[in-house]
Amino acid sequence: MSATENLARDTASEVLTLDKCCIAPAVSTNTNTIQADVAYLKYESKHELEKLYTMNYDTGDTFPRTNAKNELKTISIQNVRKSQAHPSFETCGFTTKKLQSSLSMAEFDDSDKVEAVFYTEVKDLLQELYPNARAIEVLEHQIRKRTPQFPYHTGEPYKNLLPTTLVHIDFTSESAALTSRAVFKDAADRYPNLLVMNLWKSLQGPGDDWPLALCDVRTVDYEKDVVSQDLVFDNRFNENLRVYHNDKHKWYYYANLQDDEIVLFQQMDCRVPHGRGVPHSGFLNPCADTNAAPRVSVEIRVFIYFD
């Protein structure tokens, strides 16, 4: 695994941990809104004095693997396509764009093809959207595949990355800057302004199995709702953001994503206070077609540099 892959995977490894058999069936209140459970960070007073951490290696039971606890909260998730609020990237931190990849779903299992073809397709799209960008660099991609048993843990190790069930933001402002300097030093040295963006694409076809929920950044109190967490490995560490529940949070998802669509959502913008990353999580969708194929998705992290 390359240094780039090591740095990138650090940001997501902790959020793959699943609560066993505790995710309640979601409820459809109408055709436009879904109620579903997601796992927020449970508030504890020790967070005021003790940095959150998760160990991603065997510590020999010398101390707890993590000092973070999760709590399930039922949230209302609006279908963006039916919403009267008309969320956009500029206002809420997320949007969809047209991107028909030339790769088949099977070809996304070939990392070399993804890097040669899909990375170029994504960079071309972003160059059109951001003509003033001075550099666009792809950090890495991840493929997630839901097993039929998910979210229930069988006790056996999973072969693939699964949909995340924890509300999180992939980067802090500090960890994004550190990753930028470590992996894209030339761009980081030359250009002072950095936008970190995730792009998420459904690959399995129609049916809306385990889609992605996105939180409107305008409803997040970044001074009170988010807290940084160290992700510690045997030879390195990284940092992401966990999120406390707030009744003011407004959640959305894109129903019926087509083959030629891709979701874009902000994870850190150094030009705005607190970076305004979009909290996100997968969720069990009660409106999914009963014949829907299990979710297969690709997520790609991109660093965009400006003067």
Coordinates of C-alpha atoms in Angstrom, one line a residue:
M1 CA 0.0 0.0 0.0
S2 CA 1.4 3.4 -0.9
A3 CA 1.9 6.3 1.5
T4 CA -1.0 8.1 -0.2
E5 CA -3.2 5.1 0.5
N6 CA -2.1 4.9 4.1
L7 CA -2.8 8.6 4.7
A8 CA -6.2 8.5 3.0
R9 CA -7.5 5.3 4.6
D10 CA -6.7 6.6 8.1
T11 CA -9.5 9.1 7.8
A12 CA -12.2 6.5 7.3
S13 CA -11.1 3.4 9.2
E14 CA -12.7 4.2 12.5
V15 CA -16.1 5.0 11.0
L16 CA -16.4 1.5 9.6
T17 CA -17.0 0.0 13.1
L18 CA -20.6 -1.2 13.3
D19 CA -22.9 -1.5 16.2
K20 CA -24.1 -5.1 16.4
C21 CA -27.8 -5.7 15.5
C22 CA -28.9 -2.3 16.8
I23 CA -29.9 -0.3 13.8
A24 CA -33.7 -0.2 13.8
P25 CA -35.7 -0.5 10.6
A26 CA -36.2 3.0 9.1
V27 CA -39.6 4.4 8.6
S28 CA -41.1 6.2 5.5
T29 CA -43.3 9.0 6.7
N30 CA -44.2 10.0 3.1
T31 CA -42.7 9.8 -0.3
N32 CA -40.4 12.7 0.3
T33 CA -39.1 12.1 3.9
I34 CA -37.5 9.0 5.5
Q35 CA -36.9 8.5 9.2
A36 CA -33.8 6.4 9.9
D37 CA -31.3 5.7 12.6
V38 CA -27.7 6.9 12.4
A39 CA -24.9 6.8 15.0
Y40 CA -23.9 10.1 16.5
L41 CA -21.1 10.5 19.0
K42 CA -22.5 10.3 22.6
Y43 CA -21.6 13.3 24.6
E44 CA -19.5 12.7 27.8
S45 CA -18.1 15.4 30.0
K46 CA -14.6 13.8 29.7
H47 CA -14.5 15.1 26.1
E48 CA -13.8 18.5 27.6
L49 CA -10.5 17.3 29.0
E50 CA -9.6 14.1 27.1
K51 CA -8.9 13.9 23.3
L52 CA -11.1 11.3 21.5
Y53 CA -9.1 8.5 20.0
T54 CA -9.6 5.1 18.3
M55 CA -6.7 2.6 18.1
N56 CA -6.6 0.7 14.8
Y57 CA -4.2 -2.0 15.9
D58 CA -4.0 -4.6 18.6
T59 CA -3.0 -3.0 21.9
G60 CA -3.0 -6.2 23.8
D61 CA -5.9 -5.1 26.0
T62 CA -3.5 -2.7 27.8
F63 CA -6.1 0.1 27.5
P64 CA -9.5 0.6 25.8
R65 CA -9.5 0.6 22.0
T66 CA -11.5 3.8 22.0
N67 CA -12.8 6.3 24.5
A68 CA -15.7 7.3 22.2
K69 CA -19.2 6.0 22.6
N70 CA -22.0 6.1 20.0
E71 CA -25.7 6.7 20.3
L72 CA -28.4 5.9 17.8
K73 CA -30.6 8.8 16.9
T74 CA -33.6 8.8 14.6
I75 CA -33.3 11.6 12.0
S76 CA -35.6 12.8 9.2
I77 CA -34.0 12.6 5.8
Q78 CA -35.5 14.6 3.0
N79 CA -35.3 13.6 -0.7
V80 CA -33.4 16.5 -2.3
R81 CA -35.3 16.1 -5.5
K82 CA -38.6 16.8 -3.7
S83 CA -37.3 19.4 -1.3
Q84 CA -38.6 22.9 -1.5
A85 CA -35.4 24.1 0.1
H86 CA -33.4 23.4 -3.1
P87 CA -30.1 22.6 -1.4
S88 CA -27.0 23.5 -3.4
F89 CA -23.2 23.1 -2.9
E90 CA -22.9 26.9 -2.3
T91 CA -25.6 26.9 0.4
C92 CA -25.6 23.4 2.0
G93 CA -22.2 21.9 1.0
F94 CA -23.4 19.3 -1.5
T95 CA -24.9 18.8 -5.0
T96 CA -25.0 16.4 -7.9
K97 CA -23.4 16.6 -11.3
K98 CA -23.5 14.6 -14.5
L99 CA -20.7 12.1 -14.8
Q100 CA -21.1 9.0 -17.0
S101 CA -18.0 6.9 -16.4
S102 CA -16.7 4.8 -19.2
L103 CA -15.9 2.0 -16.6
S104 CA -18.3 -0.8 -15.9
M105 CA -19.2 -1.8 -12.3
A106 CA -16.9 -4.8 -12.6
E107 CA -14.0 -2.6 -13.8
F108 CA -14.2 -0.5 -10.6
D109 CA -12.6 -3.5 -8.8
D110 CA -9.5 -2.9 -10.8
S111 CA -7.6 -0.1 -9.0
D112 CA -5.3 0.5 -11.9
K113 CA -8.2 1.2 -14.3
V114 CA -9.9 3.4 -11.7
E115 CA -6.8 5.5 -11.3
A116 CA -6.2 5.7 -15.1
V117 CA -9.7 6.3 -16.2
F118 CA -12.1 7.4 -13.4
Y119 CA -9.6 9.8 -11.7
T120 CA -9.2 11.6 -15.1
E121 CA -13.0 11.7 -15.5
V122 CA -13.4 13.3 -12.1
K123 CA -10.6 15.8 -12.6
D124 CA -12.0 16.9 -15.9
L125 CA -15.4 17.4 -14.3
L126 CA -13.9 19.5 -11.5
Q127 CA -11.8 21.5 -13.9
E128 CA -15.0 22.5 -15.6
L129 CA -16.6 23.4 -12.3
Y130 CA -13.6 25.3 -11.0
P131 CA -11.8 26.9 -13.9
N132 CA -9.8 29.0 -11.5
A133 CA -8.3 26.0 -9.7
R134 CA -4.6 25.9 -10.0
A135 CA -4.2 22.2 -9.2
I136 CA -6.6 19.3 -8.7
E137 CA -5.1 16.2 -7.0
V138 CA -6.9 12.9 -6.3
L139 CA -5.9 11.5 -2.9
E140 CA -7.5 8.1 -3.2
H141 CA -10.7 6.1 -3.7
Q142 CA -12.7 3.5 -1.9
I143 CA -15.2 0.9 -3.0
R144 CA -17.9 -0.1 -0.6
K145 CA -20.0 -3.2 -1.0
R146 CA -22.9 -4.2 1.3
T147 CA -23.0 -7.8 2.2
P148 CA -26.5 -9.4 2.5
Q149 CA -26.1 -9.7 6.3
F150 CA -25.1 -6.1 6.9
P151 CA -25.7 -4.2 9.3
Y152 CA -25.7 -7.4 11.4
H153 CA -22.3 -8.7 12.3
T154 CA -21.8 -12.4 11.7
G155 CA -18.6 -12.6 13.7
E156 CA -16.6 -13.2 10.5
P157 CA -14.3 -10.6 9.1
Y158 CA -15.7 -8.6 6.2
K159 CA -14.0 -8.9 2.8
N160 CA -15.0 -5.5 1.6
L161 CA -15.5 -2.0 3.0
L162 CA -19.1 -1.6 4.1
P163 CA -21.4 1.5 4.2
T164 CA -20.5 3.6 7.2
T165 CA -23.1 3.9 10.0
L166 CA -21.4 6.7 12.0
V167 CA -22.0 10.4 11.4
H168 CA -18.6 11.9 10.7
I169 CA -16.5 14.4 8.6
D170 CA -13.4 12.9 7.0
F171 CA -10.9 15.7 7.8
T172 CA -10.2 18.4 10.4
S173 CA -8.6 21.6 9.0
E174 CA -5.3 20.5 10.5
S175 CA -5.3 16.9 9.2
A176 CA -6.3 18.1 5.7
A177 CA -3.4 20.5 5.7
L178 CA -1.0 17.9 7.0
T179 CA -2.1 15.4 4.4
S180 CA -1.8 18.1 1.7
R181 CA 1.8 18.8 2.6
A182 CA 2.7 15.2 3.0
V183 CA 1.2 14.0 -0.3
F184 CA 0.9 17.0 -2.6
K185 CA 3.8 19.1 -1.3
D186 CA 4.4 21.0 -4.6
A187 CA 0.8 22.2 -4.8
A188 CA 0.6 22.9 -1.1
D189 CA 3.7 25.0 -1.2
R190 CA 2.6 27.0 -4.2
Y191 CA -1.1 27.6 -3.6
P192 CA -2.4 28.8 -0.2
N193 CA -6.1 27.9 -0.5
L194 CA -7.4 24.3 -0.2
L195 CA -10.8 22.8 -0.8
V196 CA -11.2 19.1 0.0
M197 CA -14.1 17.4 -1.7
N198 CA -15.6 13.9 -1.7
L199 CA -17.4 12.6 -4.8
W200 CA -19.7 9.6 -4.3
K201 CA -21.2 7.5 -7.0
S202 CA -23.6 4.6 -6.8
L203 CA -22.5 1.7 -9.0
Q204 CA -25.1 -1.1 -8.4
G205 CA -27.9 0.4 -10.4
P206 CA -31.4 1.6 -9.4
G207 CA -33.1 0.7 -6.1
D208 CA -31.6 3.1 -3.5
D209 CA -30.1 0.4 -1.2
W210 CA -28.2 2.0 1.7
P211 CA -27.9 5.5 0.3
L212 CA -25.8 8.4 1.6
A213 CA -27.3 10.9 4.0
L214 CA -25.8 14.5 4.0
C215 CA -26.3 17.2 6.6
D216 CA -26.9 20.8 5.6
V217 CA -23.8 22.7 6.8
R218 CA -26.0 25.7 7.7
T219 CA -27.6 23.7 10.5
V220 CA -24.3 22.6 12.1
D221 CA -22.8 24.5 15.0
Y222 CA -19.2 23.8 14.4
E223 CA -18.1 25.1 17.7
K224 CA -20.4 22.8 19.7
D225 CA -21.5 19.9 17.4
V226 CA -18.2 18.5 16.2
V227 CA -15.1 17.2 18.0
S228 CA -11.8 16.0 16.6
Q229 CA -10.7 12.4 17.0
D230 CA -7.3 10.8 16.7
L231 CA -7.2 7.7 14.6
V232 CA -4.1 5.9 15.8
F233 CA -2.2 3.2 13.9
D234 CA 1.0 1.3 14.9
N235 CA 3.2 3.6 12.9
R236 CA 1.1 6.8 12.3
F237 CA -2.0 8.7 13.2
N238 CA -4.6 10.9 11.5
E239 CA -7.5 13.0 12.6
N240 CA -11.2 13.2 11.6
L241 CA -14.3 14.8 13.1
R242 CA -17.1 13.1 15.0
V243 CA -20.5 14.8 15.5
Y244 CA -22.9 15.2 18.4
H245 CA -26.6 15.1 17.8
N246 CA -28.4 18.4 17.4
D247 CA -32.1 18.7 16.7
K248 CA -31.4 21.5 14.3
H249 CA -29.5 19.3 11.9
K250 CA -31.3 18.9 8.6
W251 CA -30.5 15.8 6.6
Y252 CA -30.9 15.1 2.8
Y253 CA -30.3 12.3 0.4
Y254 CA -30.5 11.9 -3.4
A255 CA -33.2 9.3 -4.4
N256 CA -32.8 7.3 -7.6
L257 CA -29.3 8.2 -8.5
Q258 CA -28.7 7.4 -12.1
D259 CA -25.6 6.0 -13.8
D260 CA -24.7 9.4 -15.1
E261 CA -24.9 11.2 -11.7
I262 CA -22.3 11.7 -9.0
V263 CA -22.7 13.4 -5.6
L264 CA -20.2 16.1 -4.6
F265 CA -19.9 17.2 -0.9
Q266 CA -17.4 19.4 0.9
Q267 CA -15.1 18.0 3.6
M268 CA -12.9 21.0 4.3
D269 CA -12.5 24.5 2.9
C270 CA -9.7 26.6 4.4
R271 CA -11.4 29.8 3.2
V272 CA -14.4 29.5 5.6
P273 CA -14.5 29.2 9.4
H274 CA -14.1 25.7 10.8
G275 CA -13.8 24.3 7.2
R276 CA -17.5 23.6 7.1
G277 CA -17.2 19.9 6.2
V278 CA -20.5 18.1 5.5
P279 CA -21.4 15.4 8.2
H280 CA -22.5 12.3 6.4
S281 CA -23.5 8.6 7.0
G282 CA -25.1 5.7 5.2
F283 CA -28.6 4.6 6.3
L284 CA -31.0 1.8 6.0
N285 CA -33.6 2.9 3.4
P286 CA -37.2 1.7 3.9
C287 CA -38.1 3.0 0.4
A288 CA -35.5 0.8 -1.3
D289 CA -36.9 -1.4 -4.0
T290 CA -37.4 -4.9 -2.6
N291 CA -35.4 -6.2 -5.7
A292 CA -32.7 -3.6 -5.3
A293 CA -29.1 -5.0 -5.6
P294 CA -27.0 -4.5 -2.5
R295 CA -25.1 -1.2 -2.5
V296 CA -21.9 -0.9 -4.4
S297 CA -20.4 2.6 -4.4
V298 CA -17.2 4.4 -5.2
E299 CA -16.0 7.4 -3.1
I300 CA -13.1 9.6 -4.2
R301 CA -11.3 12.3 -2.2
V302 CA -9.9 15.2 -4.1
F303 CA -7.7 18.2 -3.0
I304 CA -8.4 21.4 -5.0
Y305 CA -5.9 24.2 -4.8
F306 CA -6.5 28.0 -5.5
D307 CA -4.4 31.1 -5.3

